[in-house]
Amino acid sequence: MTRRNNQTNTLIKRLVIVGDILLLCGLLLLFRWQHPAMSQWSNHTTETFWVVCIMAMLLAQWKFSTIIHLRLISGGDILRRVFELSTTQTIVAYLVMKVVDSSMPVGWLLVQIGLCQMLMLTLVRLIERSAIKRFRRAGMNTRTVTFIGADPVLLTLYDKLNNNPTLGYLVMGYYADSDISESQKGNGSLSRKGTLQELMAELKAGKTLDLGDEVYVCLPRNERQKLKELSDYCDSHVIHFYYIPATEERLDLNLKREFLDDMEVFTTHEVPLENFANRMVKRAFDITYSIFTLLLCLPLLPFIALIIKWQSPGPIFFRQQRTGINGKVFMCYKFRSMHTNIDADKLQATKDDPRKFAFGSFMRKYNIDELPQFWNVLKGTMSIVGPRPHMLLHTETYSQQIGTYMVRHFVKPGITGWAQVTGFRGETKELWQMEERVKRDIWYIENWSIWLDLRIVWMTLKSMFIHDKQAY
């Protein structure tokens, strides 16, 4: 059977595709009026060009249509999809136009249209995504969910689904032979719909049950027959089936599946940057961005050096050994923002640190002191984005206190990172702050994509204008 919220998602997708085509038509109309080449075309040439562009858009939509209606989707995923859509549309339109009329110079024109389309689609997607979130927050376009089992892990899942209304999930209740926990007794927010025995009896009797759109089952693996029957029922009634391992059977290792030839194995940390192609893409981005930034800032570097010398005797650059990829030590460079002192390799900078001089504080506030690290990037000891490198003493200290601390060294350290743009920058006064930073570093390592890097760079640049309170 077709479910109402799936129909709504399909409608949203179709409306967005229609909006994309209308946006393209508006863009073509604008270019027709304003572009010096198009304004001189005949009506026949213009009509041909329009038809080719719209057909190319439809073909690109077939492969890279919108994903904003999906519930668990990030801004980086949306940005990537817009890039893929616009690029594919531009390439297809160019190839078809060359077949239609090889003498027509439309390459640069299509690139201009593609870039404008990409920028406009990005803005439109943000508006559309915001509207969908408001729509779901109002209780519409929801997906209904049923839990099966009494394991406390279902309460964690309930909190995730219930506390974020923009995801659009409505938990209908759960089937179990006992309450999930004492705290849930009498709590109508997560009610028990019946016992597990009653549920299985109704399944065997061939009754049609209202389990919603998704079923999350958390039963011990020795209940294999029940799991199979539940899975078969969901398959035959177009219900998404999800299995969650019971708490007592968990290894708490956060295992990920990999394959050695045709053999299935599991690892604790999946690292996309172990793939050679991914490393090449990231390295190309690092080199390009570093050269561009250094050339852009080149006229400022002599003035920065002069002010540092004027305000504080000592070297212009601050050099410090830090921990890099695979735990190897490297020399990290920064503009010196503090007076020379004996505690540089021991103490982090604090908000009112007396070691800082005036221009040093200014540099730290706007990340200017990090500029020499682009040289580290060109040398290959750092990346633009990655876990921030720590001084050797901190590596020694925290590696003994946090079990997963050294995992952050599976990749190159970065000038900026996911932890820094999500609120964990600067001084770590308490252990939990470093633990959260490490969690975010590991999340970045396991979820790396070039789109995530671009998102982090954008968030970093934005923080230079919207002051980060942790920047000291």
mmCIF file with all atom_site columns, N, CA, C and O in Angstrom, residues 11-58:
data_model
loop_
_atom_site.group_PDB
_atom_site.id
_atom_site.type_symbol
_atom_site.label_atom_id
_atom_site.label_alt_id
_atom_site.label_comp_id
_atom_site.label_asym_id
_atom_site.label_entity_id
_atom_site.label_seq_id
_atom_site.pdbx_PDB_ins_code
_atom_site.Cartn_x
_atom_site.Cartn_y
_atom_site.Cartn_z
_atom_site.occupancy
_atom_site.B_iso_or_equiv
_atom_site.pdbx_formal_charge
_atom_site.auth_seq_id
_atom_site.auth_comp_id
_atom_site.auth_asym_id
_atom_site.auth_atom_id
_atom_site.pdbx_PDB_model_num
ATOM 1   N N  . LEU A 1 11 ? 5.321  14.459 -3.660  1.00 0.00 ? 11 LEU A N  1
ATOM 2   C CA . LEU A 1 11 ? 4.764  15.736 -4.111  1.00 0.00 ? 11 LEU A CA 1
ATOM 3   C C  . LEU A 1 11 ? 5.773  16.860 -3.901  1.00 0.00 ? 11 LEU A C  1
ATOM 4   O O  . LEU A 1 11 ? 5.972  17.707 -4.786  1.00 0.00 ? 11 LEU A O  1
ATOM 5   N N  . ILE A 1 12 ? 6.427  16.878 -2.721  1.00 0.00 ? 12 ILE A N  1
ATOM 6   C CA . ILE A 1 12 ? 7.451  17.896 -2.441  1.00 0.00 ? 12 ILE A CA 1
ATOM 7   C C  . ILE A 1 12 ? 8.561  17.822 -3.488  1.00 0.00 ? 12 ILE A C  1
ATOM 8   O O  . ILE A 1 12 ? 8.988  18.835 -4.048  1.00 0.00 ? 12 ILE A O  1
ATOM 9   N N  . LYS A 1 13 ? 9.015  16.601 -3.772  1.00 0.00 ? 13 LYS A N  1
ATOM 10  C CA . LYS A 1 13 ? 10.092 16.411 -4.746  1.00 0.00 ? 13 LYS A CA 1
ATOM 11  C C  . LYS A 1 13 ? 9.688  16.935 -6.114  1.00 0.00 ? 13 LYS A C  1
ATOM 12  O O  . LYS A 1 13 ? 10.455 17.652 -6.782  1.00 0.00 ? 13 LYS A O  1
ATOM 13  N N  . ARG A 1 14 ? 8.466  16.622 -6.543  1.00 0.00 ? 14 ARG A N  1
ATOM 14  C CA . ARG A 1 14 ? 7.999  17.055 -7.866  1.00 0.00 ? 14 ARG A CA 1
ATOM 15  C C  . ARG A 1 14 ? 7.839  18.574 -7.931  1.00 0.00 ? 14 ARG A C  1
ATOM 16  O O  . ARG A 1 14 ? 8.170  19.194 -8.949  1.00 0.00 ? 14 ARG A O  1
ATOM 17  N N  . LEU A 1 15 ? 7.336  19.154 -6.846  1.00 0.00 ? 15 LEU A N  1
ATOM 18  C CA . LEU A 1 15 ? 7.179  20.606 -6.826  1.00 0.00 ? 15 LEU A CA 1
ATOM 19  C C  . LEU A 1 15 ? 8.533  21.311 -6.915  1.00 0.00 ? 15 LEU A C  1
ATOM 20  O O  . LEU A 1 15 ? 8.669  22.334 -7.597  1.00 0.00 ? 15 LEU A O  1
ATOM 21  N N  . VAL A 1 16 ? 9.525  20.754 -6.224  1.00 0.00 ? 16 VAL A N  1
ATOM 22  C CA . VAL A 1 16 ? 10.870 21.344 -6.267  1.00 0.00 ? 16 VAL A CA 1
ATOM 23  C C  . VAL A 1 16 ? 11.458 21.227 -7.665  1.00 0.00 ? 16 VAL A C  1
ATOM 24  O O  . VAL A 1 16 ? 12.097 22.164 -8.162  1.00 0.00 ? 16 VAL A O  1
ATOM 25  N N  . ILE A 1 17 ? 11.240 20.082 -8.332  1.00 0.00 ? 17 ILE A N  1
ATOM 26  C CA . ILE A 1 17 ? 11.751 19.912 -9.701  1.00 0.00 ? 17 ILE A CA 1
ATOM 27  C C  . ILE A 1 17 ? 11.104 20.928 -10.641 1.00 0.00 ? 17 ILE A C  1
ATOM 28  O O  . ILE A 1 17 ? 11.787 21.556 -11.465 1.00 0.00 ? 17 ILE A O  1
ATOM 29  N N  . VAL A 1 18 ? 9.780  21.107 -10.496 1.00 0.00 ? 18 VAL A N  1
ATOM 30  C CA . VAL A 1 18 ? 9.095  22.116 -11.309 1.00 0.00 ? 18 VAL A CA 1
ATOM 31  C C  . VAL A 1 18 ? 9.666  23.508 -11.029 1.00 0.00 ? 18 VAL A C  1
ATOM 32  O O  . VAL A 1 18 ? 9.906  24.300 -11.942 1.00 0.00 ? 18 VAL A O  1
ATOM 33  N N  . GLY A 1 19 ? 9.920  23.787 -9.730  1.00 0.00 ? 19 GLY A N  1
ATOM 34  C CA . GLY A 1 19 ? 10.519 25.068 -9.362  1.00 0.00 ? 19 GLY A CA 1
ATOM 35  C C  . GLY A 1 19 ? 11.894 25.259 -9.976  1.00 0.00 ? 19 GLY A C  1
ATOM 36  O O  . GLY A 1 19 ? 12.245 26.368 -10.420 1.00 0.00 ? 19 GLY A O  1
ATOM 37  N N  . ASP A 1 20 ? 12.691 24.168 -10.039 1.00 0.00 ? 20 ASP A N  1
ATOM 38  C CA . ASP A 1 20 ? 14.024 24.243 -10.652 1.00 0.00 ? 20 ASP A CA 1
ATOM 39  C C  . ASP A 1 20 ? 13.928 24.602 -12.136 1.00 0.00 ? 20 ASP A C  1
ATOM 40  O O  . ASP A 1 20 ? 14.723 25.404 -12.649 1.00 0.00 ? 20 ASP A O  1
ATOM 41  N N  . ILE A 1 21 ? 12.952 24.007 -12.821 1.00 0.00 ? 21 ILE A N  1
ATOM 42  C CA . ILE A 1 21 ? 12.792 24.288 -14.255 1.00 0.00 ? 21 ILE A CA 1
ATOM 43  C C  . ILE A 1 21 ? 12.330 25.721 -14.469 1.00 0.00 ? 21 ILE A C  1
ATOM 44  O O  . ILE A 1 21 ? 12.809 26.422 -15.376 1.00 0.00 ? 21 ILE A O  1
ATOM 45  N N  . LEU A 1 22 ? 11.409 26.188 -13.630 1.00 0.00 ? 22 LEU A N  1
ATOM 46  C CA . LEU A 1 22 ? 10.959 27.577 -13.732 1.00 0.00 ? 22 LEU A CA 1
ATOM 47  C C  . LEU A 1 22 ? 12.103 28.549 -13.456 1.00 0.00 ? 22 LEU A C  1
ATOM 48  O O  . LEU A 1 22 ? 12.225 29.592 -14.108 1.00 0.00 ? 22 LEU A O  1
ATOM 49  N N  . LEU A 1 23 ? 12.956 28.189 -12.474 1.00 0.00 ? 23 LEU A N  1
ATOM 50  C CA . LEU A 1 23 ? 14.113 29.038 -12.174 1.00 0.00 ? 23 LEU A CA 1
ATOM 51  C C  . LEU A 1 23 ? 15.053 29.096 -13.375 1.00 0.00 ? 23 LEU A C  1
ATOM 52  O O  . LEU A 1 23 ? 15.575 30.162 -13.725 1.00 0.00 ? 23 LEU A O  1
ATOM 53  N N  . LEU A 1 24 ? 15.262 27.940 -14.028 1.00 0.00 ? 24 LEU A N  1
ATOM 54  C CA . LEU A 1 24 ? 16.117 27.903 -15.219 1.00 0.00 ? 24 LEU A CA 1
ATOM 55  C C  . LEU A 1 24 ? 15.527 28.763 -16.333 1.00 0.00 ? 24 LEU A C  1
ATOM 56  O O  . LEU A 1 24 ? 16.248 29.512 -17.004 1.00 0.00 ? 24 LEU A O  1
ATOM 57  N N  . CYS A 1 25 ? 14.210 28.671 -16.516 1.00 0.00 ? 25 CYS A N  1
ATOM 58  C CA . CYS A 1 25 ? 13.554 29.486 -17.551 1.00 0.00 ? 25 CYS A CA 1
ATOM 59  C C  . CYS A 1 25 ? 13.722 30.977 -17.265 1.00 0.00 ? 25 CYS A C  1
ATOM 60  O O  . CYS A 1 25 ? 13.991 31.774 -18.166 1.00 0.00 ? 25 CYS A O  1
ATOM 61  N N  . GLY A 1 26 ? 13.569 31.355 -15.998 1.00 0.00 ? 26 GLY A N  1
ATOM 62  C CA . GLY A 1 26 ? 13.764 32.750 -15.618 1.00 0.00 ? 26 GLY A CA 1
ATOM 63  C C  . GLY A 1 26 ? 15.188 33.204 -15.865 1.00 0.00 ? 26 GLY A C  1
ATOM 64  O O  . GLY A 1 26 ? 15.437 34.337 -16.328 1.00 0.00 ? 26 GLY A O  1
ATOM 65  N N  . LEU A 1 27 ? 16.145 32.312 -15.589 1.00 0.00 ? 27 LEU A N  1
ATOM 66  C CA . LEU A 1 27 ? 17.554 32.634 -15.799 1.00 0.00 ? 27 LEU A CA 1
ATOM 67  C C  . LEU A 1 27 ? 17.846 32.783 -17.297 1.00 0.00 ? 27 LEU A C  1
ATOM 68  O O  . LEU A 1 27 ? 18.569 33.700 -17.714 1.00 0.00 ? 27 LEU A O  1
ATOM 69  N N  . LEU A 1 28 ? 17.288 31.886 -18.114 1.00 0.00 ? 28 LEU A N  1
ATOM 70  C CA . LEU A 1 28 ? 17.482 31.977 -19.558 1.00 0.00 ? 28 LEU A CA 1
ATOM 71  C C  . LEU A 1 28 ? 16.860 33.252 -20.117 1.00 0.00 ? 28 LEU A C  1
ATOM 72  O O  . LEU A 1 28 ? 17.425 33.894 -21.022 1.00 0.00 ? 28 LEU A O  1
ATOM 73  N N  . LEU A 1 29 ? 15.699 33.631 -19.566 1.00 0.00 ? 29 LEU A N  1
ATOM 74  C CA . LEU A 1 29 ? 15.043 34.858 -20.006 1.00 0.00 ? 29 LEU A CA 1
ATOM 75  C C  . LEU A 1 29 ? 15.894 36.079 -19.665 1.00 0.00 ? 29 LEU A C  1
ATOM 76  O O  . LEU A 1 29 ? 16.049 37.004 -20.471 1.00 0.00 ? 29 LEU A O  1
ATOM 77  N N  . LEU A 1 30 ? 16.496 36.076 -18.461 1.00 0.00 ? 30 LEU A N  1
ATOM 78  C CA . LEU A 1 30 ? 17.372 37.169 -18.049 1.00 0.00 ? 30 LEU A CA 1
ATOM 79  C C  . LEU A 1 30 ? 18.588 37.269 -18.958 1.00 0.00 ? 30 LEU A C  1
ATOM 80  O O  . LEU A 1 30 ? 18.980 38.365 -19.384 1.00 0.00 ? 30 LEU A O  1
ATOM 81  N N  . PHE A 1 31 ? 19.201 36.124 -19.278 1.00 0.00 ? 31 PHE A N  1
ATOM 82  C CA . PHE A 1 31 ? 20.353 36.117 -20.175 1.00 0.00 ? 31 PHE A CA 1
ATOM 83  C C  . PHE A 1 31 ? 19.956 36.558 -21.586 1.00 0.00 ? 31 PHE A C  1
ATOM 84  O O  . PHE A 1 31 ? 20.733 37.199 -22.290 1.00 0.00 ? 31 PHE A O  1
ATOM 85  N N  . ARG A 1 32 ? 18.738 36.195 -21.988 1.00 0.00 ? 32 ARG A N  1
ATOM 86  C CA . ARG A 1 32 ? 18.251 36.603 -23.320 1.00 0.00 ? 32 ARG A CA 1
ATOM 87  C C  . ARG A 1 32 ? 18.190 38.120 -23.431 1.00 0.00 ? 32 ARG A C  1
ATOM 88  O O  . ARG A 1 32 ? 18.479 38.692 -24.479 1.00 0.00 ? 32 ARG A O  1
ATOM 89  N N  . TRP A 1 33 ? 17.830 38.760 -22.356 1.00 0.00 ? 33 TRP A N  1
ATOM 90  C CA . TRP A 1 33 ? 17.719 40.227 -22.363 1.00 0.00 ? 33 TRP A CA 1
ATOM 91  C C  . TRP A 1 33 ? 19.053 40.926 -22.164 1.00 0.00 ? 33 TRP A C  1
ATOM 92  O O  . TRP A 1 33 ? 19.310 41.973 -22.734 1.00 0.00 ? 33 TRP A O  1
ATOM 93  N N  . GLN A 1 34 ? 19.913 40.327 -21.293 1.00 0.00 ? 34 GLN A N  1
ATOM 94  C CA . GLN A 1 34 ? 21.107 41.031 -20.844 1.00 0.00 ? 34 GLN A CA 1
ATOM 95  C C  . GLN A 1 34 ? 22.402 40.576 -21.512 1.00 0.00 ? 34 GLN A C  1
ATOM 96  O O  . GLN A 1 34 ? 23.348 41.349 -21.607 1.00 0.00 ? 34 GLN A O  1
ATOM 97  N N  . HIS A 1 35 ? 22.480 39.316 -21.914 1.00 0.00 ? 35 HIS A N  1
ATOM 98  C CA . HIS A 1 35 ? 23.744 38.814 -22.464 1.00 0.00 ? 35 HIS A CA 1
ATOM 99  C C  . HIS A 1 35 ? 23.936 39.324 -23.894 1.00 0.00 ? 35 HIS A C  1
ATOM 100 O O  . HIS A 1 35 ? 23.043 39.187 -24.738 1.00 0.00 ? 35 HIS A O  1
ATOM 101 N N  . PRO A 1 36 ? 25.093 39.919 -24.210 1.00 0.00 ? 36 PRO A N  1
ATOM 102 C CA . PRO A 1 36 ? 25.297 40.515 -25.546 1.00 0.00 ? 36 PRO A CA 1
ATOM 103 C C  . PRO A 1 36 ? 25.194 39.510 -26.683 1.00 0.00 ? 36 PRO A C  1
ATOM 104 O O  . PRO A 1 36 ? 24.738 39.859 -27.785 1.00 0.00 ? 36 PRO A O  1
ATOM 105 N N  . ALA A 1 37 ? 25.607 38.254 -26.453 1.00 0.00 ? 37 ALA A N  1
ATOM 106 C CA . ALA A 1 37 ? 25.556 37.249 -27.524 1.00 0.00 ? 37 ALA A CA 1
ATOM 107 C C  . ALA A 1 37 ? 24.127 36.764 -27.744 1.00 0.00 ? 37 ALA A C  1
ATOM 108 O O  . ALA A 1 37 ? 23.627 36.747 -28.878 1.00 0.00 ? 37 ALA A O  1
ATOM 109 N N  . MET A 1 38 ? 23.437 36.412 -26.655 1.00 0.00 ? 38 MET A N  1
ATOM 110 C CA . MET A 1 38 ? 22.080 35.864 -26.782 1.00 0.00 ? 38 MET A CA 1
ATOM 111 C C  . MET A 1 38 ? 21.093 36.902 -27.310 1.00 0.00 ? 38 MET A C  1
ATOM 112 O O  . MET A 1 38 ? 20.133 36.557 -28.011 1.00 0.00 ? 38 MET A O  1
ATOM 113 N N  . SER A 1 39 ? 21.303 38.153 -26.976 1.00 0.00 ? 39 SER A N  1
ATOM 114 C CA . SER A 1 39 ? 20.369 39.200 -27.414 1.00 0.00 ? 39 SER A CA 1
ATOM 115 C C  . SER A 1 39 ? 20.374 39.376 -28.933 1.00 0.00 ? 39 SER A C  1
ATOM 116 O O  . SER A 1 39 ? 19.443 39.941 -29.513 1.00 0.00 ? 39 SER A O  1
ATOM 117 N N  . GLN A 1 40 ? 21.428 38.844 -29.603 1.00 0.00 ? 40 GLN A N  1
ATOM 118 C CA . GLN A 1 40 ? 21.526 38.969 -31.063 1.00 0.00 ? 40 GLN A CA 1
ATOM 119 C C  . GLN A 1 40 ? 21.090 37.696 -31.791 1.00 0.00 ? 40 GLN A C  1
ATOM 120 O O  . GLN A 1 40 ? 21.085 37.644 -33.010 1.00 0.00 ? 40 GLN A O  1
ATOM 121 N N  . TRP A 1 41 ? 20.718 36.668 -31.033 1.00 0.00 ? 41 TRP A N  1
ATOM 122 C CA . TRP A 1 41 ? 20.302 35.416 -31.663 1.00 0.00 ? 41 TRP A CA 1
ATOM 123 C C  . TRP A 1 41 ? 18.935 35.572 -32.318 1.00 0.00 ? 41 TRP A C  1
ATOM 124 O O  . TRP A 1 41 ? 18.099 36.380 -31.887 1.00 0.00 ? 41 TRP A O  1
ATOM 125 N N  . SER A 1 42 ? 18.701 34.743 -33.314 1.00 0.00 ? 42 SER A N  1
ATOM 126 C CA . SER A 1 42 ? 17.367 34.678 -33.917 1.00 0.00 ? 42 SER A CA 1
ATOM 127 C C  . SER A 1 42 ? 16.430 33.928 -32.984 1.00 0.00 ? 42 SER A C  1
ATOM 128 O O  . SER A 1 42 ? 16.869 33.224 -32.069 1.00 0.00 ? 42 SER A O  1
ATOM 129 N N  . ASN A 1 43 ? 15.146 34.073 -33.222 1.00 0.00 ? 43 ASN A N  1
ATOM 130 C CA . ASN A 1 43 ? 14.157 33.389 -32.389 1.00 0.00 ? 43 ASN A CA 1
ATOM 131 C C  . ASN A 1 43 ? 14.325 31.871 -32.465 1.00 0.00 ? 43 ASN A C  1
ATOM 132 O O  . ASN A 1 43 ? 14.175 31.165 -31.459 1.00 0.00 ? 43 ASN A O  1
ATOM 133 N N  . HIS A 1 44 ? 14.639 31.371 -33.660 1.00 0.00 ? 44 HIS A N  1
ATOM 134 C CA . HIS A 1 44 ? 14.819 29.917 -33.829 1.00 0.00 ? 44 HIS A CA 1
ATOM 135 C C  . HIS A 1 44 ? 16.000 29.411 -32.998 1.00 0.00 ? 44 HIS A C  1
ATOM 136 O O  . HIS A 1 44 ? 15.911 28.378 -32.326 1.00 0.00 ? 44 HIS A O  1
ATOM 137 N N  . THR A 1 45 ? 17.125 30.138 -33.049 1.00 0.00 ? 45 THR A N  1
ATOM 138 C CA . THR A 1 45 ? 18.316 29.750 -32.275 1.00 0.00 ? 45 THR A CA 1
ATOM 139 C C  . THR A 1 45 ? 18.020 29.786 -30.780 1.00 0.00 ? 45 THR A C  1
ATOM 140 O O  . THR A 1 45 ? 18.402 28.875 -30.028 1.00 0.00 ? 45 THR A O  1
ATOM 141 N N  . THR A 1 46 ? 17.327 30.832 -30.352 1.00 0.00 ? 46 THR A N  1
ATOM 142 C CA . THR A 1 46 ? 16.982 30.967 -28.935 1.00 0.00 ? 46 THR A CA 1
ATOM 143 C C  . THR A 1 46 ? 16.085 29.827 -28.482 1.00 0.00 ? 46 THR A C  1
ATOM 144 O O  . THR A 1 46 ? 16.300 29.234 -27.412 1.00 0.00 ? 46 THR A O  1
ATOM 145 N N  . GLU A 1 47 ? 15.082 29.500 -29.293 1.00 0.00 ? 47 GLU A N  1
ATOM 146 C CA . GLU A 1 47 ? 14.162 28.417 -28.930 1.00 0.00 ? 47 GLU A CA 1
ATOM 147 C C  . GLU A 1 47 ? 14.891 27.084 -28.841 1.00 0.00 ? 47 GLU A C  1
ATOM 148 O O  . GLU A 1 47 ? 14.652 26.285 -27.932 1.00 0.00 ? 47 GLU A O  1
ATOM 149 N N  . THR A 1 48 ? 15.788 26.838 -29.793 1.00 0.00 ? 48 THR A N  1
ATOM 150 C CA . THR A 1 48 ? 16.579 25.596 -29.774 1.00 0.00 ? 48 THR A CA 1
ATOM 151 C C  . THR A 1 48 ? 17.416 25.511 -28.499 1.00 0.00 ? 48 THR A C  1
ATOM 152 O O  . THR A 1 48 ? 17.483 24.467 -27.838 1.00 0.00 ? 48 THR A O  1
ATOM 153 N N  . PHE A 1 49 ? 18.077 26.616 -28.167 1.00 0.00 ? 49 PHE A N  1
ATOM 154 C CA . PHE A 1 49 ? 18.923 26.663 -26.971 1.00 0.00 ? 49 PHE A CA 1
ATOM 155 C C  . PHE A 1 49 ? 18.091 26.415 -25.717 1.00 0.00 ? 49 PHE A C  1
ATOM 156 O O  . PHE A 1 49 ? 18.501 25.672 -24.820 1.00 0.00 ? 49 PHE A O  1
ATOM 157 N N  . TRP A 1 50 ? 16.924 27.028 -25.639 1.00 0.00 ? 50 TRP A N  1
ATOM 158 C CA . TRP A 1 50 ? 16.039 26.840 -24.482 1.00 0.00 ? 50 TRP A CA 1
ATOM 159 C C  . TRP A 1 50 ? 15.618 25.377 -24.357 1.00 0.00 ? 50 TRP A C  1
ATOM 160 O O  . TRP A 1 50 ? 15.651 24.807 -23.254 1.00 0.00 ? 50 TRP A O  1
ATOM 161 N N  . VAL A 1 51 ? 15.200 24.786 -25.458 1.00 0.00 ? 51 VAL A N  1
ATOM 162 C CA . VAL A 1 51 ? 14.739 23.391 -25.425 1.00 0.00 ? 51 VAL A CA 1
ATOM 163 C C  . VAL A 1 51 ? 15.875 22.468 -24.965 1.00 0.00 ? 51 VAL A C  1
ATOM 164 O O  . VAL A 1 51 ? 15.677 21.572 -24.133 1.00 0.00 ? 51 VAL A O  1
ATOM 165 N N  . VAL A 1 52 ? 17.081 22.700 -25.492 1.00 0.00 ? 52 VAL A N  1
ATOM 166 C CA . VAL A 1 52 ? 18.234 21.875 -25.117 1.00 0.00 ? 52 VAL A CA 1
ATOM 167 C C  . VAL A 1 52 ? 18.533 22.020 -23.626 1.00 0.00 ? 52 VAL A C  1
ATOM 168 O O  . VAL A 1 52 ? 18.763 21.025 -22.914 1.00 0.00 ? 52 VAL A O  1
ATOM 169 N N  . CYS A 1 53 ? 18.537 23.247 -23.114 1.00 0.00 ? 53 CYS A N  1
ATOM 170 C CA . CYS A 1 53 ? 18.834 23.489 -21.691 1.00 0.00 ? 53 CYS A CA 1
ATOM 171 C C  . CYS A 1 53 ? 17.790 22.837 -20.789 1.00 0.00 ? 53 CYS A C  1
ATOM 172 O O  . CYS A 1 53 ? 18.129 22.216 -19.765 1.00 0.00 ? 53 CYS A O  1
ATOM 173 N N  . ILE A 1 54 ? 16.520 22.948 -21.152 1.00 0.00 ? 54 ILE A N  1
ATOM 174 C CA . ILE A 1 54 ? 15.455 22.362 -20.326 1.00 0.00 ? 54 ILE A CA 1
ATOM 175 C C  . ILE A 1 54 ? 15.507 20.836 -20.374 1.00 0.00 ? 54 ILE A C  1
ATOM 176 O O  . ILE A 1 54 ? 15.350 20.168 -19.350 1.00 0.00 ? 54 ILE A O  1
ATOM 177 N N  . MET A 1 55 ? 15.749 20.269 -21.551 1.00 0.00 ? 55 MET A N  1
ATOM 178 C CA . MET A 1 55 ? 15.875 18.814 -21.654 1.00 0.00 ? 55 MET A CA 1
ATOM 179 C C  . MET A 1 55 ? 17.084 18.312 -20.862 1.00 0.00 ? 55 MET A C  1
ATOM 180 O O  . MET A 1 55 ? 17.036 17.258 -20.226 1.00 0.00 ? 55 MET A O  1
ATOM 181 N N  . ALA A 1 56 ? 18.186 19.079 -20.905 1.00 0.00 ? 56 ALA A N  1
ATOM 182 C CA . ALA A 1 56 ? 19.375 18.710 -20.122 1.00 0.00 ? 56 ALA A CA 1
ATOM 183 C C  . ALA A 1 56 ? 19.074 18.768 -18.631 1.00 0.00 ? 56 ALA A C  1
ATOM 184 O O  . ALA A 1 56 ? 19.536 17.912 -17.856 1.00 0.00 ? 56 ALA A O  1
ATOM 185 N N  . MET A 1 57 ? 18.274 19.752 -18.214 1.00 0.00 ? 57 MET A N  1
ATOM 186 C CA . MET A 1 57 ? 17.871 19.854 -16.813 1.00 0.00 ? 57 MET A CA 1
ATOM 187 C C  . MET A 1 57 ? 17.041 18.641 -16.398 1.00 0.00 ? 57 MET A C  1
ATOM 188 O O  . MET A 1 57 ? 17.253 18.057 -15.328 1.00 0.00 ? 57 MET A O  1
ATOM 189 N N  . LEU A 1 58 ? 16.087 18.248 -17.254 1.00 0.00 ? 58 LEU A N  1
ATOM 190 C CA . LEU A 1 58 ? 15.255 17.086 -16.933 1.00 0.00 ? 58 LEU A CA 1
ATOM 191 C C  . LEU A 1 58 ? 16.099 15.824 -16.822 1.00 0.00 ? 58 LEU A C  1
ATOM 192 O O  . LEU A 1 58 ? 15.878 14.987 -15.935 1.00 0.00 ? 58 LEU A O  1
#
